Coordinates of C-alpha atoms and ligand atoms in Angstrom, one line a residue:
X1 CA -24.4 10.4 -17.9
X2 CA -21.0 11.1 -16.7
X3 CA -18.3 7.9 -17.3
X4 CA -15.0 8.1 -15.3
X5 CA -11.9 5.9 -17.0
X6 CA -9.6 5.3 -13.8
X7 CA -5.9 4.2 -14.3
X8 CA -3.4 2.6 -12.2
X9 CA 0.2 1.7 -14.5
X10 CA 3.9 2.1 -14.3
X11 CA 4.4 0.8 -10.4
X12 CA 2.9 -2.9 -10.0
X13 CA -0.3 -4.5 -11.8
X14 CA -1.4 -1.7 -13.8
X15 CA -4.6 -1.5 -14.2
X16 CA -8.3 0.4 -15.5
X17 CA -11.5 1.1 -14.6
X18 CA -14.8 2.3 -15.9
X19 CA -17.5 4.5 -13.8
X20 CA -20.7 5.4 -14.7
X21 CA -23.0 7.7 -12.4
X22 CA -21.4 6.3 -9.3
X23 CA -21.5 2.5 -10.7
X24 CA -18.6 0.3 -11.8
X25 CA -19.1 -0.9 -15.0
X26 CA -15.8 -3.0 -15.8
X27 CA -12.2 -3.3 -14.1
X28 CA -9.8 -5.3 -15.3
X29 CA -5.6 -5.9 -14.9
X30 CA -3.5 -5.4 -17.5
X31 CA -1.8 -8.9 -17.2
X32 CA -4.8 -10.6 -18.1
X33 CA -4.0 -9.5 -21.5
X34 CA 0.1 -9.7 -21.7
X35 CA 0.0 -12.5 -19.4
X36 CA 3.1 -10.9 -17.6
X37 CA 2.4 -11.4 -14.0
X38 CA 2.3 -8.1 -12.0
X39 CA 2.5 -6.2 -15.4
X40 CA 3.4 -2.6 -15.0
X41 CA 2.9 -1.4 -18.1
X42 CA 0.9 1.1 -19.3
X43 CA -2.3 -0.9 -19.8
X44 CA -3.6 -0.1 -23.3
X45 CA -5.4 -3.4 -23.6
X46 CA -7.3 -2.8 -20.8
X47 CA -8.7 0.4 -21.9
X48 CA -9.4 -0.7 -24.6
X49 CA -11.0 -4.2 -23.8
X50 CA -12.7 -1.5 -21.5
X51 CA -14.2 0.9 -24.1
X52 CA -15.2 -1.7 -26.8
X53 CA -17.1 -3.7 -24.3
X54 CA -19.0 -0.5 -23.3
X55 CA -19.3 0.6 -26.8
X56 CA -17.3 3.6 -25.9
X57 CA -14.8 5.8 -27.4
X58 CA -12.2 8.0 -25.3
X59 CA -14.0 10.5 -26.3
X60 CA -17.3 9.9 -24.8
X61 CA -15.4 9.5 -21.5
X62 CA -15.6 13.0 -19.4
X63 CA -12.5 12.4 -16.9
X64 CA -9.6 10.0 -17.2
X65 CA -8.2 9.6 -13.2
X66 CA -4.6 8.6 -12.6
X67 CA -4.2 6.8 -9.2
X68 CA -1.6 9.1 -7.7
X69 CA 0.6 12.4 -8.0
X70 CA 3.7 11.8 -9.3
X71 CA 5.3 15.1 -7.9
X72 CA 4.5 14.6 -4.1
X73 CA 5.8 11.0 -5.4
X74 CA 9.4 12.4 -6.6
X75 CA 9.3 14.7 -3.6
X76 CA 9.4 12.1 -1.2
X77 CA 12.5 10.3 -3.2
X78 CA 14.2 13.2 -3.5
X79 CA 14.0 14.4 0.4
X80 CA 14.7 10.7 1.4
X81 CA 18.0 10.6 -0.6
X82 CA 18.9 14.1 0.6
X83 CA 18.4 13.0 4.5
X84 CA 20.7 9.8 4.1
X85 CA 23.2 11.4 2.0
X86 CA 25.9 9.6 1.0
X87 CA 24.7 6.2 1.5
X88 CA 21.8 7.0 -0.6
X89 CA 24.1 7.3 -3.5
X90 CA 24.1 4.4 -5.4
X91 CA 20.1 4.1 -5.6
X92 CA 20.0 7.6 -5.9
X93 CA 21.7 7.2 -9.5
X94 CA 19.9 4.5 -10.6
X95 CA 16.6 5.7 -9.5
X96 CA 16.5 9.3 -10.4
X97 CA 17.5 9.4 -14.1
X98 CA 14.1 6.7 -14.7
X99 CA 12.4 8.8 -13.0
X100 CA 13.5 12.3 -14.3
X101 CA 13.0 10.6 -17.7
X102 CA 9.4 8.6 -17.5
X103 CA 7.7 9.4 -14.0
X104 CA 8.2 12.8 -13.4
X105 CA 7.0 13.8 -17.1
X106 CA 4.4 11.0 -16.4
X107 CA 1.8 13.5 -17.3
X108 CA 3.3 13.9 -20.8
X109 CA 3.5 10.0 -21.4
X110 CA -0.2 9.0 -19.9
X111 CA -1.2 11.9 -22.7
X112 CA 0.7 10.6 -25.1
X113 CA -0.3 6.9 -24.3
X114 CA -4.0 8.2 -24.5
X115 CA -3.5 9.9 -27.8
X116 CA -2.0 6.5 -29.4
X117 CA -5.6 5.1 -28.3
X118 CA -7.4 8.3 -29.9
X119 CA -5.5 11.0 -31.7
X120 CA -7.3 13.8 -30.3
X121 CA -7.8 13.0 -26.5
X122 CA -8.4 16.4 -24.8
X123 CA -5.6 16.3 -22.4
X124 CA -7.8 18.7 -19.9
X125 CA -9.6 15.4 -19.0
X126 CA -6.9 14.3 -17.0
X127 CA -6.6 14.0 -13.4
X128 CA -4.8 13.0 -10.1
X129 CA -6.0 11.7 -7.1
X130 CA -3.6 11.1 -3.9
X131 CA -2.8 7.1 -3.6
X132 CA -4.0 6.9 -0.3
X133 CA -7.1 8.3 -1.1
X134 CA -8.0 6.0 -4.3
X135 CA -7.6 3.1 -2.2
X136 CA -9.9 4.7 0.8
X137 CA -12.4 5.4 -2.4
X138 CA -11.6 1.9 -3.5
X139 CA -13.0 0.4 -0.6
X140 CA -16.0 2.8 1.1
X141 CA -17.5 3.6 -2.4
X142 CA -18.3 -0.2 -3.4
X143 CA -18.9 -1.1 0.4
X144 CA -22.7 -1.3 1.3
X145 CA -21.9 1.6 3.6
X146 CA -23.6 5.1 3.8
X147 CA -20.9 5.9 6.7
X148 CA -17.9 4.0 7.9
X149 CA -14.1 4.9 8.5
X150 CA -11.6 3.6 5.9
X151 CA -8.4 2.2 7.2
X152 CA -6.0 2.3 4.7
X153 CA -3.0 0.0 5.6
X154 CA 0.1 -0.1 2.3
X155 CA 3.7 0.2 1.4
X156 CA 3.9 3.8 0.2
X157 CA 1.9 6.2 -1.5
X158 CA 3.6 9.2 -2.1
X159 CA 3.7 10.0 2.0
X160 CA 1.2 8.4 3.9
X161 CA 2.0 4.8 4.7
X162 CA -1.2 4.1 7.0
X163 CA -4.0 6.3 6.8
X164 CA -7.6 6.9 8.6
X165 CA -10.2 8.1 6.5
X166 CA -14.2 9.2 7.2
X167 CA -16.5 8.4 4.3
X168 CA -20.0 9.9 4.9
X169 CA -22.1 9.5 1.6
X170 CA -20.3 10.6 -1.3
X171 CA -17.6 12.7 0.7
X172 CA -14.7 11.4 2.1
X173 CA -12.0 12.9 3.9
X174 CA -8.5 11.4 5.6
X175 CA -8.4 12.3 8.9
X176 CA -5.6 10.7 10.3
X177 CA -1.7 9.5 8.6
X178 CA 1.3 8.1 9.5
X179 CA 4.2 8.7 6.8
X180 CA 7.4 7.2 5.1
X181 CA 9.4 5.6 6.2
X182 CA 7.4 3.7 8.9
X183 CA 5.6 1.2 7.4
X184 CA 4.0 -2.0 8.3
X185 CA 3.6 -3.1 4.6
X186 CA 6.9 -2.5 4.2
X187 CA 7.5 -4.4 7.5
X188 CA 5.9 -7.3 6.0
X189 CA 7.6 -7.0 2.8
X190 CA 11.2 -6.6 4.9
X191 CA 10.2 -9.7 5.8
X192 CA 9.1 -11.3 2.5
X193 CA 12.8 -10.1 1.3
X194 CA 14.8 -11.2 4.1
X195 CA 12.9 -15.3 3.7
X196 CA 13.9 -15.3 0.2
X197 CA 10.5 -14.0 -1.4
X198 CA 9.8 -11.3 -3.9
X199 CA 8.8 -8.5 -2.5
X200 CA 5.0 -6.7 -3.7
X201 CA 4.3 -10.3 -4.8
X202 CA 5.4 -12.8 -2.5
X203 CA 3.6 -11.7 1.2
X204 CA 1.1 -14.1 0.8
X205 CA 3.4 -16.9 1.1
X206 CA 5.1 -15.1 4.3
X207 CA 1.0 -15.6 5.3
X208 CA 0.7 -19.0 4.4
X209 CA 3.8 -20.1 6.0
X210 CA 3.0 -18.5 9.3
X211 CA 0.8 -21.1 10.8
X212 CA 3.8 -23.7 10.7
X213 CA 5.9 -21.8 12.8
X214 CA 5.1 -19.8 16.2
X215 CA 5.9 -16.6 17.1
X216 CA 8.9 -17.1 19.1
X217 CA 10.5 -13.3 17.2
X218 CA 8.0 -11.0 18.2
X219 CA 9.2 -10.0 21.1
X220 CA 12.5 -9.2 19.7
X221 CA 11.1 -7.3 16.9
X222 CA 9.1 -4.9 19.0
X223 CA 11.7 -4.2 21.2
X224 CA 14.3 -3.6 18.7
X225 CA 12.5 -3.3 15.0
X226 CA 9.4 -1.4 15.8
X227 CA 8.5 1.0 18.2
X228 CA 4.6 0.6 18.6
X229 CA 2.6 2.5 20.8
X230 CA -0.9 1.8 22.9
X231 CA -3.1 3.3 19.8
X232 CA -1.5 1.2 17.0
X233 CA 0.8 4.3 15.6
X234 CA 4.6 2.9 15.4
X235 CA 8.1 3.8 14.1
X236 CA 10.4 1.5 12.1
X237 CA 13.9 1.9 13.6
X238 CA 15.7 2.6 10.2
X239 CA 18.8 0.8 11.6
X240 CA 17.5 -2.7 10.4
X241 CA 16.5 -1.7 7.1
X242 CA 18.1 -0.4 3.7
X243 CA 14.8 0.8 1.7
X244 CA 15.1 4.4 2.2
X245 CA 18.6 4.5 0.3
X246 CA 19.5 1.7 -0.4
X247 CA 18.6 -1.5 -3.3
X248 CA 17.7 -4.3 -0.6
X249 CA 14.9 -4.3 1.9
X250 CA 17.1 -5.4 5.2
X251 CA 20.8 -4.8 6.1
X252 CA 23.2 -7.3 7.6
X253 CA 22.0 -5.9 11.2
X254 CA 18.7 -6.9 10.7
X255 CA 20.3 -10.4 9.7
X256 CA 22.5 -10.0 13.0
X257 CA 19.5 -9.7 15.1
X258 CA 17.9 -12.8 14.3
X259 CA 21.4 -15.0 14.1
X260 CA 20.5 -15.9 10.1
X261 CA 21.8 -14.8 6.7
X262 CA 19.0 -13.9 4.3
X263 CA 17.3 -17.0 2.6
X264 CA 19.1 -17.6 -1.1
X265 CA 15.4 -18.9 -2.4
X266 CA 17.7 -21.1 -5.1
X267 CA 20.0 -22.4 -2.5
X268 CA 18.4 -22.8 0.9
X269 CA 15.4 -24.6 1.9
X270 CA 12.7 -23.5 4.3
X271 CA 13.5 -24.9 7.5
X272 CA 11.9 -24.1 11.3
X273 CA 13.8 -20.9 12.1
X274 CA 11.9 -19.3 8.5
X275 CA 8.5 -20.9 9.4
X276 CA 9.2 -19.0 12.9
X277 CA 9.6 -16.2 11.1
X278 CA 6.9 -16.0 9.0
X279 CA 4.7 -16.8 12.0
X280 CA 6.3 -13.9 14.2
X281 CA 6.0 -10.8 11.9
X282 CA 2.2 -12.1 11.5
X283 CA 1.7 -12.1 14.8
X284 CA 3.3 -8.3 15.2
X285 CA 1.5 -6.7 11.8
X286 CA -2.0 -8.6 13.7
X287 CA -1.4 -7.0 16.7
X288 CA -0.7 -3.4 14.8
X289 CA -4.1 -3.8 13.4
X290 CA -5.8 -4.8 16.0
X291 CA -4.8 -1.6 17.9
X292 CA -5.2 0.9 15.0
X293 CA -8.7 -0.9 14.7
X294 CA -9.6 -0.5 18.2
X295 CA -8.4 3.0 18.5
X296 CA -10.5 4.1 15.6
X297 CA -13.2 2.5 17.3
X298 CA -13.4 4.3 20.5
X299 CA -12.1 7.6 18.9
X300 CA -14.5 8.0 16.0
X301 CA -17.5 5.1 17.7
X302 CA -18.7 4.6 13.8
X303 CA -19.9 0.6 13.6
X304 CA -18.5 0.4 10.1
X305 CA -14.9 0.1 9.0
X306 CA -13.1 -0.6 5.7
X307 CA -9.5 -2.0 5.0
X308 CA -8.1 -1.1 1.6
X309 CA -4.5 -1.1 0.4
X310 CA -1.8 -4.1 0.0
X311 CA -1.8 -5.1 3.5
X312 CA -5.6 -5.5 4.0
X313 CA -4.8 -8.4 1.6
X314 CA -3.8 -10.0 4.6
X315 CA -6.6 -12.1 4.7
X316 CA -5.3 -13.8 8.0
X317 CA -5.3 -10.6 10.0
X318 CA -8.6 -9.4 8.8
X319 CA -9.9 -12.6 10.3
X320 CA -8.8 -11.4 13.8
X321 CA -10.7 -8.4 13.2
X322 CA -13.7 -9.9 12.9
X323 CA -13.2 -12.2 15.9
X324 CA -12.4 -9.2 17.9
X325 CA -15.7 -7.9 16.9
X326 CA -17.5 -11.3 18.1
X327 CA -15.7 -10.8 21.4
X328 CA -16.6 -6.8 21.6
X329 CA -20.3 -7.8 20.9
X330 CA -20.1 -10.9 23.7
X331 CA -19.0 -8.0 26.4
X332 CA -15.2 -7.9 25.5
X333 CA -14.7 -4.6 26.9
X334 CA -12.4 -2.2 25.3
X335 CA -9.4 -0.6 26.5
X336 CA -9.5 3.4 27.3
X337 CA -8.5 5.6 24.5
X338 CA -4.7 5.5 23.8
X339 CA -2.1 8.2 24.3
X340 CA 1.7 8.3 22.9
X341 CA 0.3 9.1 19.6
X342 CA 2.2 9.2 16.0
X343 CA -0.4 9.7 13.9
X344 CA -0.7 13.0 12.5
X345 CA -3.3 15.0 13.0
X346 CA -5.5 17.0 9.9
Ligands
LIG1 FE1 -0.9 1.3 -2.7

């Protein structure tokens, strides 16, 4: 028997996991214990609601996983702040020494976290996986699928924004990436910022108050905020937004373009021009997915596909994807293969 203890922590809803032999025997989020929503933490209780329940110690377990590699992680900070220096300044300072002191010596603290649970936790047992690859393997392995791609739509792992990935059994490769800083969950959650939500929590409003609006923005945000081609690859033209250096999601352009300050969610109600909004980036992250989906489909022709990550949340656009599938089987024919590419080739 082999167990697996999997751990997501110190970004947003940390997390753990338990494998055995290929099977999931318990997963659970941290904030169901501390009742802090969206609890970062390093999550203790779960591990150990985890191991009790399985009459388990750390010991018995034979590999503890961490979700993603904090070095590539701090690379990518680093050569972003380097590439829009000085601007970058200010969140340059305040993010580096938190992560000089606690993520880049993650390592050090998930050991020493592990060793508060049992003293002697062999610290050999510990391991990284690439973010976009956990959440590929978070959706292909529990799917009923022996072979499907994985399309992995999120923020930011530690590069790779939007990724394609091949599962085939138990292997499972990426085949396909587009990177930092063009991003359509970051789109959505430029968005979520600029109508006065909180960003990595509240997109699913920015969902729900789509269908009271209509799209009337799209066009102006692809022809000035995203630059997206045939096959569903894009590029986020950086002049609207303030995420690669700076402590806010938009700038004052991006408020320019669309005629409106951003929404004070203690001051302002939600009027028309917000539900518009919220209906018009919808409409442009469905239309992203339907492309990337179709692409995929007539490049790699496998029936099967996944969604994992934060934006495959987006219950509203995974919807469209099945209708497009209705109207594929019912003779929707589909278009020829792209060209104009972005996506990066492995
Ligand atoms: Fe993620």
């Amino acid at each position: 028997m082999k167990y697996i203890l999997g751990i997501s922590a110190l970004y947003h809803d940390s997390a753990a996991s338990l494998i055995r032999d290929g099977k999931i025997l318990s997963a659970v989020q941290e904030e169901r214990f501390t009742r802090i929503k969206h609890d970062s933490s390093f999550p203790t209780n779960s591990i150990k609601y985890i191991l009790s329940s399985n009459h388990l110690t750390l010991n018995q377990i034979d590999k503890v996983v961490f979700y993603d590699k904090p070095f590539l992680k701090f690379e990518r900070l680093l050569e972003t702040y380097l590439s829009i220096v000085p601007s970058g300044f200010s969140s340059f300072r305040i993010a580096m020494p938190v992560w000089l002191r606690e993520k880049l010596f993650l390592k050090n603290l998930i050991i020493r976290e592990l060793k508060n649970i049992e003293k002697n936790f062999d610290k050999n047992k510990l391991l990284f996986s690439e973010h976009h690859f956990s959440h590929a393997a978070s959706a292909f392995y529990p799917s009923p699928f022996e072979r499907a791609c994985i399309l992995t739509l999120d923020g930011v792992g530690e590069w790779a924004t939007t990724t394609i990935a091949i599962g085939n059994k138990n292997h499972l490769k990426i085949v396909e990436e587009i990177y930092f800083p063009h991003s359509i969950g970051l789109l959505y959650s430029a968005f979520t910022y600029y109508l006065g939500f909180r960003v990595n929590s509240g997109e699913y409003k920015v969902m729900g108050l789509a269908p009271y609006g209509t799209p009337k923005y799209k066009d102006v945000i692809l022809e000035n905020i995203i630059d997206l081609k045939k096959d569903g690859s894009f590029k986020l033209n950086q002049k609207y937004f303030n995420y690669m250096g700076g402590l806010t999601m938009t700038n004052q352009k991006f408020a320019d373009l669309f005629d409106h300050p951003i929404r004070k969610p203690d001051l302002d109600k939600l009027t028309q021009f917000h539900m518009d909004m919220a209906a018009s980036v919808q409409s442009v992250i469905e239309e992203i997915i339907l492309r990337i989906v179709k692409y995929i489909r007539n490049k790699y022709r496998i029936n099967n596909l996944c969604l994992a990550g934060g934006v495959a949340l987006n219950c509203v656009a995974n919807t469209k994807i099945l209708i497009e599938k209705v109207l594929i089987i019912y003779g929707y024919s589909l278009p020829p293969v792209m060209q104009e590419a972005h996506w990066d080739q492995h």
